[in-house]
PDB file of C-alpha atoms and ligand atoms in Angstrom:
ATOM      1  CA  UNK A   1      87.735  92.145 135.449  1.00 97.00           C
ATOM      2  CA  UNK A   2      90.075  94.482 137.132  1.00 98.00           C
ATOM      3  CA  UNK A   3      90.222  98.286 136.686  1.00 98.00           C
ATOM      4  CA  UNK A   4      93.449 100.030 136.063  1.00 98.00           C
ATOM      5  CA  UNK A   5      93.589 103.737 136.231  1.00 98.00           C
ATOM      6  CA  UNK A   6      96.956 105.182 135.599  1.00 98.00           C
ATOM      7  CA  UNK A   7      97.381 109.057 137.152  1.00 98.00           C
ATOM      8  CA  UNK A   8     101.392 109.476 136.865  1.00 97.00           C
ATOM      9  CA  UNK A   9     103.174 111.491 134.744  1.00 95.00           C
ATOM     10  CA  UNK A  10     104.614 115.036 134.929  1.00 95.00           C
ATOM     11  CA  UNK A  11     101.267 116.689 133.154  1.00 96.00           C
ATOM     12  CA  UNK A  12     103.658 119.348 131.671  1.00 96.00           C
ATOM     13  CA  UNK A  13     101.465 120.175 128.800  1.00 97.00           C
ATOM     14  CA  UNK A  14      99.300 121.374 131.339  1.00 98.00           C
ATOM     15  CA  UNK A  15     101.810 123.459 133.435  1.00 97.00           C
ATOM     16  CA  UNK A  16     101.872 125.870 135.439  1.00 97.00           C
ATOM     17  CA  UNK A  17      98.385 124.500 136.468  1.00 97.00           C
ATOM     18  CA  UNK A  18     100.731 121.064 137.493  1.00 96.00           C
ATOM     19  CA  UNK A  19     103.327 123.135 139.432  1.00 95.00           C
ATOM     20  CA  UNK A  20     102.278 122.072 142.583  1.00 94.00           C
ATOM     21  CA  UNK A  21      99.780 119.229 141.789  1.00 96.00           C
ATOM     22  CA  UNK A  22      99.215 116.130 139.665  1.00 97.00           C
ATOM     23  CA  UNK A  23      96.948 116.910 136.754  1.00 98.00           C
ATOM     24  CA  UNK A  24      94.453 114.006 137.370  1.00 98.00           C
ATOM     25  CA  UNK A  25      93.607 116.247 140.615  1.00 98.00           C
ATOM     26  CA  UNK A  26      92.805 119.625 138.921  1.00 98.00           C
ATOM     27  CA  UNK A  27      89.058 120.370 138.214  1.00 98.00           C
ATOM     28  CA  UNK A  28      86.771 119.563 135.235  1.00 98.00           C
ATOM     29  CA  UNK A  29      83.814 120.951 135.995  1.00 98.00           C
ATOM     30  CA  UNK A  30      82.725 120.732 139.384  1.00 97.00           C
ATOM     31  CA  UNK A  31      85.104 117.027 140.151  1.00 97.00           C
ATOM     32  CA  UNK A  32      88.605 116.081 140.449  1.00 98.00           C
ATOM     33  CA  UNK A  33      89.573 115.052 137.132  1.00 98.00           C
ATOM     34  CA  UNK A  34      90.492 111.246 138.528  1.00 98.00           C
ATOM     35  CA  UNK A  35      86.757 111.092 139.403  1.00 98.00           C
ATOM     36  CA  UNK A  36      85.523 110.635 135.612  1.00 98.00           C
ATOM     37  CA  UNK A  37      87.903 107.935 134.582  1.00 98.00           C
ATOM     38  CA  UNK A  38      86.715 106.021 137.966  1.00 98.00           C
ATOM     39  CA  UNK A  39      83.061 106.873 137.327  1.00 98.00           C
ATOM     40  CA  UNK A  40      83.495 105.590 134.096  1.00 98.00           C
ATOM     41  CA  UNK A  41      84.680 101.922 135.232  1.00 98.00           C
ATOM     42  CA  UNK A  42      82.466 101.774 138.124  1.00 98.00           C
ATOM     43  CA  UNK A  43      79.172 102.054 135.675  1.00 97.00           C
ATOM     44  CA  UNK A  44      80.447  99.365 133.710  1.00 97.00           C
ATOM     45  CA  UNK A  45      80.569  97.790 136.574  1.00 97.00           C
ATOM     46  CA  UNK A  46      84.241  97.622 137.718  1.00 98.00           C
ATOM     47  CA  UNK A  47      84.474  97.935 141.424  1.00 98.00           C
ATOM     48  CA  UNK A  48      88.063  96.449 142.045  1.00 98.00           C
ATOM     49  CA  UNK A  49      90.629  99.301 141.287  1.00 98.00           C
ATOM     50  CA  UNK A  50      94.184  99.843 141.084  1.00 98.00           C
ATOM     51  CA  UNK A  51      95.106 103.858 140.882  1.00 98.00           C
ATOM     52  CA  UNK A  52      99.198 103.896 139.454  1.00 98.00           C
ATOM     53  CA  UNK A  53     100.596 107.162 140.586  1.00 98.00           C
ATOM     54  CA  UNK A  54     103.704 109.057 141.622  1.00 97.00           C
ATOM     55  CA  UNK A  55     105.429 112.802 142.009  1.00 95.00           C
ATOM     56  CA  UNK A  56     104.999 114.508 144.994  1.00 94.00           C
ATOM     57  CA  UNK A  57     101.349 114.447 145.583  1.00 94.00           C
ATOM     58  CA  UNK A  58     100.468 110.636 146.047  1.00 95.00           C
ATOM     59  CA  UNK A  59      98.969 111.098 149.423  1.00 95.00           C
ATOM     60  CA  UNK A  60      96.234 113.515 147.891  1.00 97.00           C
ATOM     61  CA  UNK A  61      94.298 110.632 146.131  1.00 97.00           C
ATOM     62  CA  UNK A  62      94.109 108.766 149.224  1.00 96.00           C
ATOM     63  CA  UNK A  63      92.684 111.940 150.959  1.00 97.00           C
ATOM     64  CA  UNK A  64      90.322 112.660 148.104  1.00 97.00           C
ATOM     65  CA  UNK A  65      89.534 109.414 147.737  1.00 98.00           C
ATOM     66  CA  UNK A  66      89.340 107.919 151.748  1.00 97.00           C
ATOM     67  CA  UNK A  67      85.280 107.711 151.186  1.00 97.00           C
ATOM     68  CA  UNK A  68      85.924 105.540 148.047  1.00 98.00           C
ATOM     69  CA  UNK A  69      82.669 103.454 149.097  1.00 97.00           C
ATOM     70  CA  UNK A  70      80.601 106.530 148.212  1.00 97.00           C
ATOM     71  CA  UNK A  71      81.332 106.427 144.445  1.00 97.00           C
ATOM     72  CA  UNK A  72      80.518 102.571 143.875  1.00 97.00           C
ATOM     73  CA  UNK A  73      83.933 101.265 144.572  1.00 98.00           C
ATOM     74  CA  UNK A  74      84.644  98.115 146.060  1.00 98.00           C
ATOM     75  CA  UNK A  75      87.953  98.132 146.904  1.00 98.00           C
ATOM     76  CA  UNK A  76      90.745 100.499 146.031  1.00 98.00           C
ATOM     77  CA  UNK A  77      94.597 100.051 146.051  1.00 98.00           C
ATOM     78  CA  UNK A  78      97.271 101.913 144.356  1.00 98.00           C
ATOM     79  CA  UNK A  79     100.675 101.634 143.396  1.00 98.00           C
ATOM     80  CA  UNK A  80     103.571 104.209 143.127  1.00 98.00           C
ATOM     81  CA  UNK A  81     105.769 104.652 139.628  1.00 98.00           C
ATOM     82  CA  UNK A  82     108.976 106.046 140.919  1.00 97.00           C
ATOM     83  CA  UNK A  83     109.666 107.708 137.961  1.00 96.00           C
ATOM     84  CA  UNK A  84     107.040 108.620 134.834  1.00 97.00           C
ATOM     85  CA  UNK A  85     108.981 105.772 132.655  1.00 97.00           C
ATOM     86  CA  UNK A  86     105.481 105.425 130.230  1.00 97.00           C
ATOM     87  CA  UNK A  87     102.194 104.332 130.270  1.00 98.00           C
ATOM     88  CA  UNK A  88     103.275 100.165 130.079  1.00 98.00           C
ATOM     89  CA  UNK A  89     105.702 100.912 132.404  1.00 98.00           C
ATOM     90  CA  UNK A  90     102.738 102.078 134.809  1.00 98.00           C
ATOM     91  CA  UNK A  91     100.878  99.305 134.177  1.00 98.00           C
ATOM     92  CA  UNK A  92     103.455  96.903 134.688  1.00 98.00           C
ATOM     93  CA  UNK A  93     102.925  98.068 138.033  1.00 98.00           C
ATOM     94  CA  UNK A  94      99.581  96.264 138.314  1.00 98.00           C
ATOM     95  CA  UNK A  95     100.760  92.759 137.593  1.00 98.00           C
ATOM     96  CA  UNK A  96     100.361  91.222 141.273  1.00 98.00           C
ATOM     97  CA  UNK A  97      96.341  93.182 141.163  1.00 98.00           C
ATOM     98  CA  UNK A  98      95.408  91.821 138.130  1.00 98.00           C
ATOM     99  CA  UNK A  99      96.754  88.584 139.491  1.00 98.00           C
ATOM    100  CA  UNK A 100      96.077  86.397 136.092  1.00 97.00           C
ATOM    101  CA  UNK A 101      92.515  88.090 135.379  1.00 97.00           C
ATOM    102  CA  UNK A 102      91.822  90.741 132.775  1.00 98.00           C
ATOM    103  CA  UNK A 103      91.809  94.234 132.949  1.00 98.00           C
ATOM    104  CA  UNK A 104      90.891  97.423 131.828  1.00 98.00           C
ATOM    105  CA  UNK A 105      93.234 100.068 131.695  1.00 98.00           C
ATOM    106  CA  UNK A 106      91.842 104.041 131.770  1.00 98.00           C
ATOM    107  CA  UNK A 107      94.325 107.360 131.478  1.00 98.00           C
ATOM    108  CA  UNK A 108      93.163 109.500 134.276  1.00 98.00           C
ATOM    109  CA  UNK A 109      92.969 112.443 132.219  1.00 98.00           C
ATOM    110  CA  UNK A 110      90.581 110.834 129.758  1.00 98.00           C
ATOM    111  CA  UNK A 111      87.091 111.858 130.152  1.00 98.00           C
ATOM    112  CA  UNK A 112      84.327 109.970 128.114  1.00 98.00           C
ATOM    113  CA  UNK A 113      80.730 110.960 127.640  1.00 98.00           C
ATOM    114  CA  UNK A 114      78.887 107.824 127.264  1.00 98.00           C
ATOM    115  CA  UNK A 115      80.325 104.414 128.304  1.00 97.00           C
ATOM    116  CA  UNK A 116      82.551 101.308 127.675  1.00 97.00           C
ATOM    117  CA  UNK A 117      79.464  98.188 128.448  1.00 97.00           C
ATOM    118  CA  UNK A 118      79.847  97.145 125.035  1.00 97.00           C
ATOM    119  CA  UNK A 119      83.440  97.129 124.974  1.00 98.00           C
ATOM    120  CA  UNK A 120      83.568  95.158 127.642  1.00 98.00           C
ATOM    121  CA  UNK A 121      81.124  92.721 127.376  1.00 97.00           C
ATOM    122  CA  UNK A 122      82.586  91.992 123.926  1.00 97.00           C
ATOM    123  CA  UNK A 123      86.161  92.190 125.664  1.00 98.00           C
ATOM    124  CA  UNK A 124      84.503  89.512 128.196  1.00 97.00           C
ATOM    125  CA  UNK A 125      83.671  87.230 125.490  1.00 97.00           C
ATOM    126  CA  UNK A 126      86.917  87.238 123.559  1.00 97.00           C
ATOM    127  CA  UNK A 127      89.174  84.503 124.896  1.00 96.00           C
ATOM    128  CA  UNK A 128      92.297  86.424 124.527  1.00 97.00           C
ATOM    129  CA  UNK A 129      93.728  89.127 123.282  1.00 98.00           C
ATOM    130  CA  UNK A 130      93.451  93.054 124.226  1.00 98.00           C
ATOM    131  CA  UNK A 131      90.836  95.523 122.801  1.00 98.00           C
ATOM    132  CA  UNK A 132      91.045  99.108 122.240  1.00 98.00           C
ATOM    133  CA  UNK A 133      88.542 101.839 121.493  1.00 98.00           C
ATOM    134  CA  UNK A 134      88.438 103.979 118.403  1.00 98.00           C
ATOM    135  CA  UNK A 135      87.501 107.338 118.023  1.00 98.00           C
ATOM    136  CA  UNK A 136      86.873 109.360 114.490  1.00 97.00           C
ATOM    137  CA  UNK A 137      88.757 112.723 115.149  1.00 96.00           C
ATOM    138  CA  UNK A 138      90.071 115.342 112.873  1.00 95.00           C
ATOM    139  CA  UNK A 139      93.702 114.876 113.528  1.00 94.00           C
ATOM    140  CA  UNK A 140      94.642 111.705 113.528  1.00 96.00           C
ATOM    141  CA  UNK A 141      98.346 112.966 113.124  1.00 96.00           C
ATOM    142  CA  UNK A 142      98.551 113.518 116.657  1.00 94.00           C
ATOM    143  CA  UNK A 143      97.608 110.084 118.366  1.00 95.00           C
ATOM    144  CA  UNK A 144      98.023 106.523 117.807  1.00 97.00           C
ATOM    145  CA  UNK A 145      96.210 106.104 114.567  1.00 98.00           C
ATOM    146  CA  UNK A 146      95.139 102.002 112.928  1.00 98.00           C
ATOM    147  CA  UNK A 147      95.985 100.406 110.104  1.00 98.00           C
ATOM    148  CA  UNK A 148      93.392  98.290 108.483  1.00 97.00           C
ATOM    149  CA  UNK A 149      93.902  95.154 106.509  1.00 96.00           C
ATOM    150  CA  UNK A 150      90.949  94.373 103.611  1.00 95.00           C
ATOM    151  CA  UNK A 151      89.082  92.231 106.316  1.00 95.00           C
ATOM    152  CA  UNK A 152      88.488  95.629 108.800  1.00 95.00           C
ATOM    153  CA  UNK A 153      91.080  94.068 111.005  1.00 96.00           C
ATOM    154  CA  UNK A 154      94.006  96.337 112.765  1.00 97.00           C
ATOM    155  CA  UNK A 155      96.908  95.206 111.655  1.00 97.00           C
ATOM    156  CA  UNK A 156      99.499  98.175 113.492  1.00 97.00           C
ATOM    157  CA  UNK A 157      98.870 101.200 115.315  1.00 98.00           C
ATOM    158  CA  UNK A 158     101.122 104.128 114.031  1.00 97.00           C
ATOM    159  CA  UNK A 159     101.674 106.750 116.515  1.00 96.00           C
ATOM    160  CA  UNK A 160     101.369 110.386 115.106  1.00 95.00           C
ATOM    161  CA  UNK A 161     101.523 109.611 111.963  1.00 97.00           C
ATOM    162  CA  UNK A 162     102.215 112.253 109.563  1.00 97.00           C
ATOM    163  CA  UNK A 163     100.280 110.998 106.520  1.00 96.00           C
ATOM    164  CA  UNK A 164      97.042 109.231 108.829  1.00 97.00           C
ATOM    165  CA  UNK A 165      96.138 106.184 107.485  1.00 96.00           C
ATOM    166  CA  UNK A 166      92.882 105.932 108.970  1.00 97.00           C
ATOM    167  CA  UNK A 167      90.344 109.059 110.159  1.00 98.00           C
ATOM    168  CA  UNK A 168      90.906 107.517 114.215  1.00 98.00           C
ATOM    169  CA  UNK A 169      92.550 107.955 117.385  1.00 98.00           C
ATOM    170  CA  UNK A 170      93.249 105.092 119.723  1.00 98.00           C
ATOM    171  CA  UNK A 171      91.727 106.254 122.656  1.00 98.00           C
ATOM    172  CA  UNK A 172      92.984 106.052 126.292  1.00 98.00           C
ATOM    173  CA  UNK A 173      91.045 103.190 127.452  1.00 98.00           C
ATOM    174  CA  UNK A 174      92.397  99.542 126.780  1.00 98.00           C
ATOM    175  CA  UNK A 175      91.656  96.343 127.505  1.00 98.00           C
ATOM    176  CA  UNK A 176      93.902  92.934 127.826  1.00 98.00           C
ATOM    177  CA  UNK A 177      93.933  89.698 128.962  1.00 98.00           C
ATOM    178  CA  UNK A 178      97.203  88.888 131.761  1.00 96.00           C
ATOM    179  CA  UNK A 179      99.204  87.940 128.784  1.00 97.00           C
ATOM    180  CA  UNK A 180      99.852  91.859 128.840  1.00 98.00           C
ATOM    181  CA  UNK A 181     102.909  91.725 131.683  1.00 98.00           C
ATOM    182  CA  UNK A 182     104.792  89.054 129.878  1.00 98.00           C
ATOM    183  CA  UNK A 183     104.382  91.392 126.734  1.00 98.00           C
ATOM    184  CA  UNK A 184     105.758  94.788 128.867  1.00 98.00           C
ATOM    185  CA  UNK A 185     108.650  92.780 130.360  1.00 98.00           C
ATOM    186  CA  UNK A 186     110.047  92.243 126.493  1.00 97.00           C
ATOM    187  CA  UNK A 187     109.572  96.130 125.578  1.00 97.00           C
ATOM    188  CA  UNK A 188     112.832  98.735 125.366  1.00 97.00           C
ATOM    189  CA  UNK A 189     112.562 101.792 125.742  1.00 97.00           C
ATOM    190  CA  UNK A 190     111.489 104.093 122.877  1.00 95.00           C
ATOM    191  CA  UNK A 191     113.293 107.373 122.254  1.00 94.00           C
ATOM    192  CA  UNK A 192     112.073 109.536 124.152  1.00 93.00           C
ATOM    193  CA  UNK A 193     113.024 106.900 127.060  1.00 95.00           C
ATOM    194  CA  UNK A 194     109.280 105.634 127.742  1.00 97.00           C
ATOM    195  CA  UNK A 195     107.770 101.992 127.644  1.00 97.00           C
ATOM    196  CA  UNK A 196     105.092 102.873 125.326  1.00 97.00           C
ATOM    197  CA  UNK A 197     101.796 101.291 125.022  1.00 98.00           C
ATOM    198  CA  UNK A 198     101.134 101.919 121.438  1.00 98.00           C
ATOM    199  CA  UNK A 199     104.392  99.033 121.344  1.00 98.00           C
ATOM    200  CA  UNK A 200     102.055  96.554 123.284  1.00 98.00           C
ATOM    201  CA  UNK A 201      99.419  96.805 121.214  1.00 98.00           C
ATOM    202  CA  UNK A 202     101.186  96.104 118.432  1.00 98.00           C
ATOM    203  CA  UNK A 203     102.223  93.185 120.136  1.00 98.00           C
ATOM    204  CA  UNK A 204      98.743  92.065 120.138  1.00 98.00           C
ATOM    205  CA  UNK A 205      98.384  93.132 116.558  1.00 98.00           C
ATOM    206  CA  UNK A 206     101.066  90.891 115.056  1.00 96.00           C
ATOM    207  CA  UNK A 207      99.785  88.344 116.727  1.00 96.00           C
ATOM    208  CA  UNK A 208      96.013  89.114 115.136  1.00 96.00           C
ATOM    209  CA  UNK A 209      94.952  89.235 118.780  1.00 97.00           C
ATOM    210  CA  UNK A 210      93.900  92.941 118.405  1.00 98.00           C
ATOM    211  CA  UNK A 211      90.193  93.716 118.406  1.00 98.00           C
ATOM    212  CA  UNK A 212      88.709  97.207 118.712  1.00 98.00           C
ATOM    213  CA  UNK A 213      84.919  98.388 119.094  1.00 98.00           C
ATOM    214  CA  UNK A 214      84.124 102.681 118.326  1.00 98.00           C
ATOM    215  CA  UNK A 215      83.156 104.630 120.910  1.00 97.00           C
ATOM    216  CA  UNK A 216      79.642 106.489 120.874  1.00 96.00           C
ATOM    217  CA  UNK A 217      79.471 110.301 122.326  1.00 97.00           C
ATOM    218  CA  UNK A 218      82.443 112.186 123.019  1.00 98.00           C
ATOM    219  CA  UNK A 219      85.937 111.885 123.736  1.00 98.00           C
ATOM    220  CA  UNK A 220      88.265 114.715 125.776  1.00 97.00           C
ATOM    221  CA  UNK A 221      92.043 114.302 126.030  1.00 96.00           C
ATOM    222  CA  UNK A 222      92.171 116.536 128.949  1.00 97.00           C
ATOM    223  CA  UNK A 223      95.522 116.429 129.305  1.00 97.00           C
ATOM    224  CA  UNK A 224      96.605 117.187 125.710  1.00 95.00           C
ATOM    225  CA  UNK A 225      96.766 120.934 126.204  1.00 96.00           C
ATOM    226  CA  UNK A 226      95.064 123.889 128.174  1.00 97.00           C
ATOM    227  CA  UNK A 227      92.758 124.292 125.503  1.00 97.00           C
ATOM    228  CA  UNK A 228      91.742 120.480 125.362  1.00 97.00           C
ATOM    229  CA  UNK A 229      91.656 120.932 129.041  1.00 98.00           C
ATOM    230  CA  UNK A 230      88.959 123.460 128.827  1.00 98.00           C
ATOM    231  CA  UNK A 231      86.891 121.817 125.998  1.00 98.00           C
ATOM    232  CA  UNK A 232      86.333 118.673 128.204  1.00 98.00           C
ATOM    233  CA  UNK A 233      85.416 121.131 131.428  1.00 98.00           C
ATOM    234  CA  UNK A 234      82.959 122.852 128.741  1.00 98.00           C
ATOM    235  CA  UNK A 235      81.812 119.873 127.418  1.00 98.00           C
ATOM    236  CA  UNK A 236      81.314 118.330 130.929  1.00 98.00           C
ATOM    237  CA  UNK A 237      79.388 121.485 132.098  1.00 98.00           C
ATOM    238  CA  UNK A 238      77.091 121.346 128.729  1.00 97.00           C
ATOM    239  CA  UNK A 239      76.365 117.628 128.207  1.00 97.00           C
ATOM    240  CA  UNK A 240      77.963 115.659 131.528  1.00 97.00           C
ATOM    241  CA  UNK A 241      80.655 112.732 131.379  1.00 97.00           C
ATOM    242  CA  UNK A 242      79.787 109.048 132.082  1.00 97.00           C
ATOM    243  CA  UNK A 243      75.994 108.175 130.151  1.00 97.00           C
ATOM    244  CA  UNK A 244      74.698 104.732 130.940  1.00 93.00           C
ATOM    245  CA  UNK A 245      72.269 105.356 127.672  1.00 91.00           C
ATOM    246  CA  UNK A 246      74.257 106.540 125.293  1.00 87.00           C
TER     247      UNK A 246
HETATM  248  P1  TTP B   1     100.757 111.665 129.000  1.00 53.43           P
HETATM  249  O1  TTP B   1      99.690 112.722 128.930  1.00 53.43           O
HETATM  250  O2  TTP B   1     101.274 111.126 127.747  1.00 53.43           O
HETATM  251  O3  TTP B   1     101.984 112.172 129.866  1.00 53.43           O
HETATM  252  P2  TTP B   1     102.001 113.156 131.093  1.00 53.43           P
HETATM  253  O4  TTP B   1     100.796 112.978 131.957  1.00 53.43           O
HETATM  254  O5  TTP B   1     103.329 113.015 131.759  1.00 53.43           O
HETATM  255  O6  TTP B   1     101.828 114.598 130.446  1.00 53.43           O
HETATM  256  P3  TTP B   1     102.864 115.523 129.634  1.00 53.43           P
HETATM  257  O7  TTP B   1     103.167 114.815 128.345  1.00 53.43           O
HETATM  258  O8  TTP B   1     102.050 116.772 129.431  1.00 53.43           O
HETATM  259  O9  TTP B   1     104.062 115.777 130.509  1.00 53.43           O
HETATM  260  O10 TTP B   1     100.213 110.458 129.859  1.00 53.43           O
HETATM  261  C1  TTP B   1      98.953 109.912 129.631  1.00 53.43           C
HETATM  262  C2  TTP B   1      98.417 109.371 130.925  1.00 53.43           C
HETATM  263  O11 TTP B   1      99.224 108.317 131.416  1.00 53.43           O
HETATM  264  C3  TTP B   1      98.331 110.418 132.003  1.00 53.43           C
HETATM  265  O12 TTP B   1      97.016 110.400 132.491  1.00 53.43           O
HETATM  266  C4  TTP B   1      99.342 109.997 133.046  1.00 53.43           C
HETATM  267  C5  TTP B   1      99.656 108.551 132.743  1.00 53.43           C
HETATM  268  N1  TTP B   1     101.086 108.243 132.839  1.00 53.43           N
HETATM  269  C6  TTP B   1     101.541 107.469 133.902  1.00 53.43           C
HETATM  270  O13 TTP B   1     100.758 107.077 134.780  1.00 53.43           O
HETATM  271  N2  TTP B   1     102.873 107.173 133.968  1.00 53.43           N
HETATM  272  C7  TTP B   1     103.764 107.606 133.028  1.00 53.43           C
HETATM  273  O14 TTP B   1     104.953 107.277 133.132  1.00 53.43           O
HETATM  274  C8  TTP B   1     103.265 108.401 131.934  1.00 53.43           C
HETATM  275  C9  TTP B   1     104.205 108.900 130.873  1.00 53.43           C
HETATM  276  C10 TTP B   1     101.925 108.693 131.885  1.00 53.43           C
END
C-alpha cells in the first residue's frame, strides 16, 4: 500500500504563523508538524511515500526531510500542486505513485494519538472500495459528518452540516483502492472552486463501496484554527502522537 501525505494549501486559518511558511512545517511540540502524519504511516508500516505540496516553500521538506531513512522511510517522492485547487485535486497528483495499488491518504496537519493497523488491515482485506475513519466529536457541524442507513452502513457524507445527522467527523485519513483517479477525473469544482474529497467519497458511497472503522485515542485538526493548533501541541506534550498500543 502506498502512503499519500498531502501538505499544500494556503494554511490561512493559521496565519500570520503561515506568512512565510507552509503550516505542515510549523512546530507541534518539539517536531515539524509533517513529521506526525509520516510517523503515523510508517508504524503501520507504510514506507513508500508520496508528500503533495506547493507555495513557496517546497524545497524546505526536502531539506527537513534529506535524512528520510532515519524515520523508517523507504523511499520518499513528492509532487508539486501548482495551485491549492482541493484536497482530490492533490491527490490526483499521486496517480503515476500509486501506479494501480492502494493507498492511504493523510492531511499533514492531522495529528493522531494512537494508530490506523486496524484500519488498514481491514482496508487490506476489502477488495475494493475506500475506507474512512470516524471520530465522535462535539461539533459535527463543522466537518464532513455520515449518514447511516438501518444496516450501520454510510450511505453520504454531509459536509458541515447544520442539523448533524450523526455525533462524527470524517477524519483526515482515507483510504482507496486505484479506482480513486478515475473517480477525481469526473469531479467539478465545488463553490468555493476546490475538488473536494468529501465528493469522492460519496462516490464510493453510492456505489455501497464505503466502509469506515472508529478511531481509538485522540484526534487534532491542527490546522483548523490557532486554538486547535495549540490543543494538539498540548496534547502532544501531555500524552504523545503515534501509539502502537492504543
Ligand atoms: P485545509 O486545511 O482545508 O486547507 P488549507 O491548508 O489551505 O488551510 P486554510 O483553509 O486555513 O487556508 O486543507 C487540509 C489539508 O489538505 C492541509 O493539510 C493541506 C492539504 N491541501 C492540499 O494539499 N492541497 C489543497 O489544495 C488543499 C485545499 C489542501
Amino acid at each position: 500500500m502506498k502512503g499519500i501525505v498531502l501538505a499544500g494549501g494556503l494554511g490561512t486559518r493559521l496565519y500570520p504563523l503561515t506568512k512565510v511558511t507552509n503550516k505542515h512545517l510549523l512546530p507541534i511540540y518539539n517536531k515539524p508538524m509533517i513529521l506526525y502524519p509520516l510517523e503515523a504511516l510508517v508504524l503501520a508500516g507504510i514506507t513508500d511515500i508520496l508528500i503533495v505540496t506547493g507555495g513557496e516553500w517546497a524545497t524546505d521538506f526536502a531539506r527537513l526531510l534529506a535524512d528520510f531513512k532515519s524515520y523508517g522511510i523507504r523511499n520518499l517522492y513528492f509532487a508539486y500542486q501548482e495551485k491549492p485547487l482541493g484536497i482530490a485535486h492533490a491527490l490526483g497528483l499521486a496517480e503515476a505513485f500509486v501506479n494501480g495499488d492502494k493507498c492511504v491518504v493523510i492531511l499533514g496537519d492531522n495529528v493522531i494519538e494512537g494508530n490506523i493497523l486496524k484500519a488498514k488491515k481491514r482496508f487490506e482485506r476489502m477488495e475494493r472500495g475506500a475506507l474512512v475513519l470516524l471520530k465522535e466529536v462535539p461539533d459535527p457541524q463543522n466537518y464532513g459528518c455520515p449518514v447511516f442507513d438501518e444496516a450501520g452502513r454510510i450511505v453520504r457524507i454531509i459536509e458541515k452540516p447544520k442539523e448533524p445527522p450523526s455525533p462524527y467527523a470524517v477524519i483526515g485519513i482515507y483510504f482507496y483502492d486505484a479506482e480513486v483517479f478515475s473517480i477525481i477525473k469526473t469531479l467539478k469544482p465545488s463553490e468555493r472552486g476546490e475538488l473536494e474529497i468529501t465528493d469522492v467519497n460519496n462516490a464510493y458511497a453510492g456505489r455501497g463501496l464505503l466502509a469506515y472503522e472508529f478511531l481509538e485515542g485522540w484526534w487534532g485538526d491542527a490546522g483548523a484554527s490557532i486554538d486547535a493548533w495549540l490543543w494538539v501541541n498540548n496534547l502532544v506534550a501531555q500524552t504523545s502522537a503515534n501509539k502502537l498500543n492504543l
